[in-house]
Every structure is written in structure tokens, then in C-alpha cells.
Tab-separated table of C-alpha atoms in Angstrom:
chain	number	residue	atom	x	y	z
A	1	UNK	CA	16.314	9.630	-8.360
A	2	UNK	CA	16.173	9.824	-4.537
A	3	UNK	CA	19.605	9.697	-2.864
A	4	UNK	CA	20.186	7.513	0.127
A	5	UNK	CA	23.357	6.018	1.766
A	6	UNK	CA	26.051	5.655	-0.817
A	7	UNK	CA	26.659	2.328	-2.488
A	8	UNK	CA	29.870	0.679	-1.240
A	9	UNK	CA	31.826	-2.451	-2.484
A	10	UNK	CA	31.793	-3.703	1.072
A	11	UNK	CA	27.950	-3.350	1.323
A	12	UNK	CA	27.386	-6.701	-0.161
A	13	UNK	CA	30.054	-9.259	0.778
A	14	UNK	CA	31.231	-11.751	-1.859
A	15	UNK	CA	30.848	-14.822	0.415
A	16	UNK	CA	27.136	-15.491	0.895
A	17	UNK	CA	25.255	-17.544	3.508
A	18	UNK	CA	22.838	-18.918	0.844
A	19	UNK	CA	19.879	-17.937	-1.389
A	20	UNK	CA	16.716	-16.305	-0.173
A	21	UNK	CA	13.421	-15.952	-2.123
A	22	UNK	CA	10.823	-13.494	-0.768
A	23	UNK	CA	7.351	-14.892	-0.769
A	24	UNK	CA	4.874	-11.858	-0.831
A	25	UNK	CA	1.198	-12.274	-0.106
A	26	UNK	CA	-1.865	-10.216	-0.742
A	27	UNK	CA	-2.632	-7.286	-3.195
A	28	UNK	CA	0.001	-5.432	-4.973
A	29	UNK	CA	0.778	-2.899	-2.448
A	30	UNK	CA	0.993	-5.574	0.354
A	31	UNK	CA	3.330	-7.417	-1.938
A	32	UNK	CA	5.380	-4.228	-2.309
A	33	UNK	CA	5.588	-3.791	1.457
A	34	UNK	CA	6.718	-7.443	1.999
A	35	UNK	CA	9.320	-6.958	-0.831
A	36	UNK	CA	10.772	-3.876	0.767
A	37	UNK	CA	11.142	-5.763	3.995
A	38	UNK	CA	12.640	-8.749	2.334
A	39	UNK	CA	15.451	-6.691	0.576
A	40	UNK	CA	16.527	-5.424	3.991
A	41	UNK	CA	16.336	-8.989	5.448
A	42	UNK	CA	18.415	-10.456	2.654
A	43	UNK	CA	21.174	-7.874	3.450
A	44	UNK	CA	20.835	-8.705	7.175
A	45	UNK	CA	21.418	-12.415	6.489
A	46	UNK	CA	24.113	-11.835	3.957
A	47	UNK	CA	22.104	-13.746	1.433
A	48	UNK	CA	21.789	-13.669	-2.345
A	49	UNK	CA	18.297	-12.732	-3.223
A	50	UNK	CA	16.399	-14.483	-6.117
A	51	UNK	CA	13.502	-12.822	-7.775
A	52	UNK	CA	10.479	-12.818	-5.440
A	53	UNK	CA	7.476	-14.913	-5.836
A	54	UNK	CA	3.946	-13.434	-5.619
A	55	UNK	CA	1.906	-15.882	-3.571
A	56	UNK	CA	-1.673	-14.501	-3.879
A	57	UNK	CA	-4.564	-16.028	-2.179
A	58	UNK	CA	-7.608	-17.240	-4.096
A	59	UNK	CA	-9.440	-14.311	-2.688
A	60	UNK	CA	-7.485	-11.918	-4.858
A	61	UNK	CA	-8.170	-13.926	-8.012
A	62	UNK	CA	-4.701	-13.001	-9.254
A	63	UNK	CA	-2.126	-14.847	-11.266
A	64	UNK	CA	0.494	-12.218	-12.168
A	65	UNK	CA	4.156	-12.461	-11.120
A	66	UNK	CA	6.862	-9.964	-10.282
A	67	UNK	CA	7.996	-9.416	-13.916
A	68	UNK	CA	4.366	-8.876	-15.037
A	69	UNK	CA	4.383	-5.614	-13.058
A	70	UNK	CA	7.992	-4.487	-12.292
A	71	UNK	CA	11.037	-3.942	-14.353
A	72	UNK	CA	13.356	-6.798	-13.341
A	73	UNK	CA	16.535	-5.473	-14.873
A	74	UNK	CA	16.073	-2.047	-13.306
A	75	UNK	CA	15.479	-3.856	-9.864
A	76	UNK	CA	18.696	-5.776	-10.145
A	77	UNK	CA	20.670	-2.760	-11.285
A	78	UNK	CA	19.354	-0.537	-8.524
A	79	UNK	CA	19.991	-2.966	-5.846
A	80	UNK	CA	23.538	-3.646	-6.915
A	81	UNK	CA	25.924	-2.757	-4.154
A	82	UNK	CA	23.207	-3.067	-1.504
A	83	UNK	CA	22.210	-6.677	-2.000
A	84	UNK	CA	22.925	-9.170	-4.681
A	85	UNK	CA	19.872	-10.165	-6.837
A	86	UNK	CA	19.971	-12.958	-9.499
A	87	UNK	CA	17.577	-14.302	-11.936
A	88	UNK	CA	18.911	-17.726	-11.835
A	89	UNK	CA	20.644	-20.026	-9.272
A	90	UNK	CA	23.083	-22.835	-9.621
A	91	UNK	CA	21.322	-25.967	-10.817
A	92	UNK	CA	22.022	-27.952	-7.653
A	93	UNK	CA	20.119	-25.310	-5.806
A	94	UNK	CA	17.375	-24.375	-8.143
A	95	UNK	CA	16.221	-28.042	-8.534
A	96	UNK	CA	15.124	-28.255	-4.928
A	97	UNK	CA	12.338	-26.545	-3.213
A	98	UNK	CA	13.270	-23.815	-0.753
A	99	UNK	CA	12.825	-24.407	2.999
A	100	UNK	CA	9.882	-22.209	4.032
A	101	UNK	CA	10.298	-19.657	6.794
A	102	UNK	CA	7.085	-17.777	7.644
A	103	UNK	CA	7.597	-14.835	10.008
A	104	UNK	CA	4.138	-13.179	9.493
A	105	UNK	CA	2.954	-14.008	12.961
A	106	UNK	CA	6.123	-12.924	14.797
A	107	UNK	CA	5.125	-10.290	17.414
A	108	UNK	CA	7.012	-7.309	18.556
A	109	UNK	CA	10.711	-6.942	17.824
A	110	UNK	CA	12.744	-10.101	16.939
A	111	UNK	CA	16.066	-10.711	15.496
A	112	UNK	CA	16.120	-12.094	11.906
A	113	UNK	CA	19.634	-13.199	12.314
A	114	UNK	CA	18.971	-15.234	15.401
A	115	UNK	CA	15.559	-16.605	14.037
A	116	UNK	CA	16.115	-17.145	10.345
A	117	UNK	CA	20.095	-17.412	9.762
A	118	UNK	CA	20.313	-20.916	11.212
A	119	UNK	CA	17.792	-22.196	8.591
A	120	UNK	CA	19.623	-20.433	5.787
A	121	UNK	CA	22.952	-21.839	6.771
A	122	UNK	CA	21.467	-25.331	7.068
A	123	UNK	CA	19.433	-25.408	3.818
A	124	UNK	CA	21.244	-22.841	1.666
A	125	UNK	CA	18.031	-21.980	-0.063
A	126	UNK	CA	15.008	-20.614	1.910
A	127	UNK	CA	11.724	-18.813	1.038
A	128	UNK	CA	10.952	-16.095	3.473
A	129	UNK	CA	7.615	-14.211	4.277
A	130	UNK	CA	8.741	-11.168	6.336
A	131	UNK	CA	7.049	-10.151	9.680
A	132	UNK	CA	4.037	-7.892	9.355
A	133	UNK	CA	4.901	-5.583	12.286
A	134	UNK	CA	8.643	-5.398	12.406
A	135	UNK	CA	10.217	-2.073	13.406
A	136	UNK	CA	12.569	-1.032	10.468
A	137	UNK	CA	14.039	1.828	12.505
A	138	UNK	CA	15.819	-0.761	14.584
A	139	UNK	CA	17.631	-2.257	11.664
A	140	UNK	CA	21.400	-1.540	11.339
A	141	UNK	CA	22.279	1.382	8.962
A	142	UNK	CA	23.273	-1.026	6.008
A	143	UNK	CA	19.911	-2.846	6.206
A	144	UNK	CA	18.071	0.536	6.428
A	145	UNK	CA	19.941	1.631	3.224
A	146	UNK	CA	18.751	-1.561	1.395
A	147	UNK	CA	15.089	-1.041	2.590
A	148	UNK	CA	15.110	2.625	1.456
A	149	UNK	CA	16.782	1.831	-1.895
A	150	UNK	CA	14.565	-1.105	-2.633
A	151	UNK	CA	11.361	0.807	-1.874
A	152	UNK	CA	11.984	4.094	-3.442
A	153	UNK	CA	14.387	3.506	-6.232
A	154	UNK	CA	14.489	-0.068	-7.277
A	155	UNK	CA	10.697	-0.896	-7.678
A	156	UNK	CA	9.854	0.599	-11.038
A	157	UNK	CA	6.972	-0.543	-13.303
A	158	UNK	CA	7.973	-2.404	-16.309
A	159	UNK	CA	7.882	-0.604	-19.671
A	160	UNK	CA	4.430	-1.985	-20.790
A	161	UNK	CA	2.622	-1.243	-17.520
A	162	UNK	CA	4.385	2.219	-17.180
A	163	UNK	CA	3.289	3.139	-20.727
A	164	UNK	CA	-0.267	2.247	-19.880
A	165	UNK	CA	-0.086	4.243	-16.648
A	166	UNK	CA	1.288	7.220	-18.536
A	167	UNK	CA	-1.566	6.971	-20.927
A	168	UNK	CA	-4.084	6.916	-18.162
A	169	UNK	CA	-2.502	9.868	-16.395
A	170	UNK	CA	-2.494	11.886	-19.535
A	171	UNK	CA	-6.169	11.257	-20.159
A	172	UNK	CA	-7.207	12.661	-16.773
A	173	UNK	CA	-8.247	16.266	-16.890
A	174	UNK	CA	-5.819	18.632	-14.977
A	175	UNK	CA	-5.489	19.537	-12.315
A	176	UNK	CA	-6.962	16.635	-10.451
A	177	UNK	CA	-7.239	15.011	-7.093
A	178	UNK	CA	-6.776	11.261	-6.669
A	179	UNK	CA	-9.072	9.807	-4.069
A	180	UNK	CA	-8.562	6.305	-2.556
A	181	UNK	CA	-12.063	5.548	-1.505
A	182	UNK	CA	-12.686	2.233	0.313
A	183	UNK	CA	-16.263	1.042	0.902
A	184	UNK	CA	-16.389	-2.527	-0.559
A	185	UNK	CA	-18.708	-5.265	0.959
A	186	UNK	CA	-15.638	-7.258	2.339
A	187	UNK	CA	-14.017	-4.315	3.927
A	188	UNK	CA	-17.260	-3.268	5.621
A	189	UNK	CA	-17.941	-6.805	6.774
A	190	UNK	CA	-14.424	-7.081	8.111
A	191	UNK	CA	-14.798	-3.830	10.085
A	192	UNK	CA	-17.817	-5.343	11.973
A	193	UNK	CA	-19.528	-1.924	11.797
A	194	UNK	CA	-23.229	-1.415	11.390
A	195	UNK	CA	-24.625	0.825	8.655
A	196	UNK	CA	-28.300	1.154	8.905
A	197	UNK	CA	-28.880	3.837	6.200
A	198	UNK	CA	-27.534	1.774	3.315
A	199	UNK	CA	-29.573	0.299	0.455
A	200	UNK	CA	-30.923	-3.292	0.628
A	201	UNK	CA	-28.471	-4.241	-2.092
A	202	UNK	CA	-25.490	-3.009	-0.178
A	203	UNK	CA	-26.647	-4.609	3.000
A	204	UNK	CA	-27.142	-7.975	1.286
A	205	UNK	CA	-23.565	-7.681	-0.286
A	206	UNK	CA	-22.112	-7.016	3.136
A	207	UNK	CA	-23.928	-9.852	4.759
A	208	UNK	CA	-22.767	-12.210	2.030
A	209	UNK	CA	-19.200	-11.254	2.658
A	210	UNK	CA	-19.379	-11.344	6.408
A	211	UNK	CA	-18.795	-14.930	7.302
A	212	UNK	CA	-19.381	-16.569	10.524
A	213	UNK	CA	-16.640	-14.976	12.584
A	214	UNK	CA	-17.440	-11.386	11.725
A	215	UNK	CA	-20.629	-10.565	13.470
A	216	UNK	CA	-21.724	-6.923	13.807
A	217	UNK	CA	-20.667	-5.314	16.975
A	218	UNK	CA	-23.479	-4.016	19.171
A	219	UNK	CA	-24.102	-1.812	22.205
A	220	UNK	CA	-21.247	-0.152	23.944
A	221	UNK	CA	-18.695	-2.235	22.027
A	222	UNK	CA	-20.043	-0.816	18.735
A	223	UNK	CA	-19.935	2.767	20.039
A	224	UNK	CA	-16.367	2.324	21.380
A	225	UNK	CA	-15.217	0.689	18.059
A	226	UNK	CA	-16.729	3.444	15.885
A	227	UNK	CA	-15.299	6.235	18.052
A	228	UNK	CA	-11.838	4.673	17.722
A	229	UNK	CA	-12.100	5.416	13.958
A	230	UNK	CA	-12.496	1.643	12.940
A	231	UNK	CA	-15.518	2.217	10.643
A	232	UNK	CA	-14.927	2.992	7.039
A	233	UNK	CA	-16.350	6.342	5.764
A	234	UNK	CA	-19.270	5.985	3.366
A	235	UNK	CA	-18.995	7.721	-0.026
A	236	UNK	CA	-21.567	10.317	1.088
A	237	UNK	CA	-19.592	10.977	4.382
A	238	UNK	CA	-16.398	11.369	2.263
A	239	UNK	CA	-18.108	13.884	0.079
A	240	UNK	CA	-19.334	15.822	3.111
A	241	UNK	CA	-15.725	16.003	4.535
A	242	UNK	CA	-14.290	17.108	1.258
A	243	UNK	CA	-16.848	19.887	1.063
A	244	UNK	CA	-16.102	20.810	4.684
A	245	UNK	CA	-12.478	21.191	3.618
A	246	UNK	CA	-13.460	23.657	0.931
A	247	UNK	CA	-12.676	21.326	-2.030
A	248	UNK	CA	-14.810	22.635	-4.843
A	249	UNK	CA	-17.491	20.316	-6.137
A	250	UNK	CA	-16.332	20.873	-9.773
A	251	UNK	CA	-12.882	19.332	-8.884
A	252	UNK	CA	-11.621	16.719	-11.318
A	253	UNK	CA	-11.322	13.523	-9.234
A	254	UNK	CA	-9.721	10.279	-10.219
A	255	UNK	CA	-11.239	7.385	-8.216
A	256	UNK	CA	-8.331	5.049	-7.264
A	257	UNK	CA	-10.325	1.990	-6.184
A	258	UNK	CA	-10.973	-1.588	-6.922
A	259	UNK	CA	-14.273	-3.107	-8.136
A	260	UNK	CA	-17.346	-3.367	-5.970
A	261	UNK	CA	-17.548	0.015	-4.396
A	262	UNK	CA	-21.005	0.480	-2.737
A	263	UNK	CA	-23.198	3.619	-2.398
A	264	UNK	CA	-21.002	5.572	-4.855
A	265	UNK	CA	-23.952	7.676	-5.843
A	266	UNK	CA	-23.651	9.346	-2.466
A	267	UNK	CA	-20.463	10.748	-3.706
A	268	UNK	CA	-20.990	11.380	-7.488
A	269	UNK	CA	-24.233	13.184	-6.877
A	270	UNK	CA	-22.045	15.968	-5.290
A	271	UNK	CA	-18.717	15.605	-7.025
A	272	UNK	CA	-19.753	14.906	-10.628
A	273	UNK	CA	-16.323	15.193	-12.400
A	274	UNK	CA	-15.113	11.725	-11.458
A	275	UNK	CA	-12.844	9.452	-13.559
A	276	UNK	CA	-11.881	5.835	-13.300
A	277	UNK	CA	-9.720	3.352	-15.010
A	278	UNK	CA	-12.651	1.714	-16.657
A	279	UNK	CA	-13.998	5.073	-17.999
A	280	UNK	CA	-10.685	6.213	-19.495
A	281	UNK	CA	-9.235	2.978	-20.856
A	282	UNK	CA	-10.642	0.886	-23.705
A	283	UNK	CA	-12.793	-2.016	-22.640
A	284	UNK	CA	-10.310	-4.395	-24.189
A	285	UNK	CA	-7.374	-2.971	-22.333
A	286	UNK	CA	-9.287	-3.023	-18.965
A	287	UNK	CA	-10.622	-6.597	-19.341
A	288	UNK	CA	-7.088	-7.894	-20.255
A	289	UNK	CA	-5.482	-6.528	-17.038
A	290	UNK	CA	-4.650	-8.502	-14.026
A	291	UNK	CA	-5.687	-7.133	-10.581
A	292	UNK	CA	-2.064	-6.186	-9.847
A	293	UNK	CA	-1.782	-4.293	-13.036
A	294	UNK	CA	-4.928	-2.281	-12.218
A	295	UNK	CA	-3.479	-1.599	-8.761
A	296	UNK	CA	-0.204	-0.531	-10.310
A	297	UNK	CA	-2.090	2.099	-12.511
A	298	UNK	CA	-3.903	3.420	-9.406
A	299	UNK	CA	-0.517	3.713	-7.556
A	300	UNK	CA	1.218	5.503	-10.577
A	301	UNK	CA	-1.641	7.976	-11.042
A	302	UNK	CA	-1.943	8.675	-7.206
A	303	UNK	CA	1.754	9.288	-6.788
A	304	UNK	CA	1.761	11.685	-9.679
A	305	UNK	CA	-1.589	13.442	-8.870
A	306	UNK	CA	-1.894	17.016	-7.985
A	307	UNK	CA	-3.378	16.046	-4.665
A	308	UNK	CA	-3.972	12.676	-2.930
A	309	UNK	CA	-6.768	12.046	-0.422
A	310	UNK	CA	-7.443	8.654	1.246
A	311	UNK	CA	-10.328	7.509	3.413
A	312	UNK	CA	-8.217	4.747	4.915
A	313	UNK	CA	-4.540	4.255	5.747
A	314	UNK	CA	-3.836	0.851	4.323
A	315	UNK	CA	-0.873	-0.625	2.378
A	316	UNK	CA	-1.464	1.395	-0.749
A	317	UNK	CA	-1.919	4.593	1.113
A	318	UNK	CA	1.220	4.034	3.149
A	319	UNK	CA	3.282	3.455	-0.023
A	320	UNK	CA	1.693	6.240	-2.057
A	321	UNK	CA	1.850	8.943	0.805
A	322	UNK	CA	5.460	7.985	1.574
A	323	UNK	CA	6.563	8.128	-2.081
A	324	UNK	CA	4.768	11.555	-2.529
A	325	UNK	CA	6.529	12.912	0.532
A	326	UNK	CA	9.896	11.506	-0.645
A	327	UNK	CA	9.391	13.363	-3.879
A	328	UNK	CA	8.305	16.626	-2.173
A	329	UNK	CA	4.663	16.315	-3.257
A	330	UNK	CA	2.949	18.024	-0.244
A	331	UNK	CA	-0.752	17.768	-1.068
A	332	UNK	CA	-1.446	14.544	0.609
A	333	UNK	CA	-4.204	14.040	3.171
A	334	UNK	CA	-5.692	11.173	5.223
A	335	UNK	CA	-9.261	11.768	6.318
A	336	UNK	CA	-9.985	11.130	9.960
A	337	UNK	CA	-12.586	8.546	10.613
A	338	UNK	CA	-12.110	8.942	14.279
A	339	UNK	CA	-12.910	12.637	14.175
A	340	UNK	CA	-16.129	12.167	12.110
A	341	UNK	CA	-17.267	9.391	14.406
A	342	UNK	CA	-16.613	11.353	17.599
A	343	UNK	CA	-18.314	14.462	16.320
A	344	UNK	CA	-21.355	12.801	14.920
A	345	UNK	CA	-21.697	10.766	18.189
A	346	UNK	CA	-21.737	14.087	19.921
A	347	UNK	CA	-24.694	15.164	17.872
A	348	UNK	CA	-22.984	17.561	15.605
A	349	UNK	CA	-24.427	17.973	12.062
A	350	UNK	CA	-24.620	20.432	9.184
A	351	UNK	CA	-22.537	23.537	9.490
A	352	UNK	CA	-21.381	22.622	12.961
A	353	UNK	CA	-20.102	19.234	11.854
A	354	UNK	CA	-18.465	20.772	8.798
A	355	UNK	CA	-16.600	23.359	10.972
A	356	UNK	CA	-15.498	20.593	13.327
A	357	UNK	CA	-14.161	18.440	10.495
A	358	UNK	CA	-12.263	21.537	9.090
A	359	UNK	CA	-10.739	22.071	12.513
A	360	UNK	CA	-9.769	18.366	12.785
A	361	UNK	CA	-7.965	18.396	9.483
A	362	UNK	CA	-6.734	21.940	9.370
A	363	UNK	CA	-3.069	21.415	10.348
A	364	UNK	CA	-2.599	18.405	8.108
A	365	UNK	CA	-4.515	20.163	5.281
A	366	UNK	CA	-2.339	23.216	5.351
A	367	UNK	CA	0.917	21.176	5.670
A	368	UNK	CA	-0.337	18.741	3.071
A	369	UNK	CA	1.730	16.031	4.601
A	370	UNK	CA	-0.625	14.176	6.971
A	371	UNK	CA	0.484	10.736	7.989
A	372	UNK	CA	2.738	10.229	5.034
A	373	UNK	CA	5.908	9.397	6.965
A	374	UNK	CA	6.920	9.138	10.528
A	375	UNK	CA	8.266	12.402	12.056
A	376	UNK	CA	11.807	10.866	12.153
A	377	UNK	CA	12.265	8.839	9.034
A	378	UNK	CA	15.577	7.019	8.590
A	379	UNK	CA	15.277	7.308	4.718
A	380	UNK	CA	16.782	10.794	3.686
A	381	UNK	CA	14.269	13.109	1.941
A	382	UNK	CA	13.629	16.783	1.398
A	383	UNK	CA	10.452	18.619	2.487
């Protein structure tokens, strides 16, 4: 277990200001991020926290709850002394709907005590969606302690999911690299980047996912956007960079990804020893799983892999790379879309491009830390 600030009887006062439920939106790792924030906010507001609610949009086609993925009793035990968490509330409280407080669109630094505490004191039971861009390093030390304990010690997969994750991990030939590859139609459509060399099937899928407000950027705007590293790496580009970094083509690779990846042949034609959840689990197991359960398996395998590489620094990557760094697992790397775009825009190709990509990743590759954690992280860890 990772050690943080010590627990203290005074860390969670006995007189509470009310009850708070954290409403988490999105995929599993966004839910995890919201929950980490929410634990710290509950401590800031001196509130009793009830088990969180997973509010998943229809887009995710998801119906699982907190207990379907995480160990509830472990969560309550590990947060004791930091913040009080309860399964049930007094009947007079539980019979009413909580007052909703949505902080997702709050910009910059704002004070939860000033913004949210009045509603908590008035209604005694609120549901809170934390801000998406709040600076945790500005929290007081007791709230930082809750954030760290909640993120890195309290959130443990429940026994059923963990057993399946361990089974999956054991089935992968060792040693192996876990690759989080993102090139789904919706992601490419959302990026507003143009890819002219894709198959007609992929182009049709991207167009179907685009919608009216996500037109492809053109001209100078498109060049600027791509050179800022905003365009996802294709599977073939990812394979090229891995080769440039000297990663052997016979490497065992676990593909930590959702459904719908496009152009995967561009990767598997070079790196042939690739494994997925669907190839290692039984068809019955795979079909019964919720999306959050599948994401939990990817998270577990990626944290415990011999090396972790990602083509995108999204919510899963932030959680996985942070946890790996906290545990002293140093072979972690975020591929640079910006460097690849800039060098290809300058006309580099073949061996010249490969050397340039090695130079761009050399320091992070040797350190094995990459963008895992900020240089000065308030959670104690050992490198």
C-alpha cells in the first residue's frame, strides 16, 4: 500500500454539514477521475459521502454502478479517518432527491466552500459533479490527503472483476507491452483532422460519427491544428514510431482499447504478437461484460504490464501512468503526436523520420516516466 499523510481522528470531524453524493459521468476512467476529485471535495465541505452514482450518457451504452466495478467495503475502510463514507442515510434524508450542483463548466480556480457549501447547508443532501479543470495542488493539505488516499489506495476492483483481470493478466505471454491505441471513428471525427489515406470503410465510419458541428479543418487551420499534436496517430504511424524506438516486432503486445478501432491491419502487419480481451477471454465472458468492466480489465493489465505505451493522454492514460509511477514502474511512455506531425510536415520520412522520432522520445524513453505525473506532485511517492 502507498503511504500518504497519516490518518488522524481530527481529520474527519464528527459534526457534519450534510450528505454529498458524487455524480460521475463518462467512461470508467473519467468516472474514476470525478470520484477522486469528489472525495477531496467532501472533505473540504466537511460532508458525509454516500456511495457515488455513475451517471453514464447514452453514448457509452453503459448501465453498471459503483459496486459492479469497485470493492465497496474496501473503499469505505480505506477512506476512514479521511472522509466518512456511508452506504445508507437516515430515512428522512434518503427519501428525498438530492439538490443537484454541477460544477463541470466552472473555469479556472474557484472555491468549493464558497460555491457549494451554502447549498449543502441549506438542503443537507446534494449531488455534486466536480469541476473538470480544478487545480488539486491548491487544495489544503487535508483535502490533498483525501484525494491521494481515494485515488491510489481506496479504489480497488471488486473480487469478481479482479479475479477476471488476474486471469486475463496471467493469459498474456510474458514479458509484454500494454498499448493504449486510440483510433476509433468518433475520436477521429471529434479531432476534426483529415486522413486521406484511409480505407473507404474507415472514411465512411468517420463521416457517420462526425455530426454537423465537427467539420474537417482545412487550409492553414488544419496545418496548425495537426502541428499542435491534435490529430490521433494511426495504427501504422504508431507501429512506425515503436520501430523507431527500437521495440522489436516480435514483442508481445496487449491492446488496451475499446471496440471499433480502424485500420488495425497497419499495426498488426508489423507487430504480429498482439493480444486482446476478446482473444483471451471466452466468448461468453466477454459478451456478459459491461463496458466499465472491460475498461477495468484494460486498466488492471496496463498498470501491471512490463511496459505501458499510449498514443493519447486521456483519462485512462493519466490514471494508469500515475498509478504506475506511484508504484515505481518506470517503463511508461506517451508517444508524441506533435513531434510526428512537425517532422512529417517538414518533409522527413524513412530513416530520417525514424531518427527524429527517437531523438524526440529519447529522454522520456530512457527515464521511462514520460508525462506520468507532474514534476512536483503533492502525493508522496518513490521513484
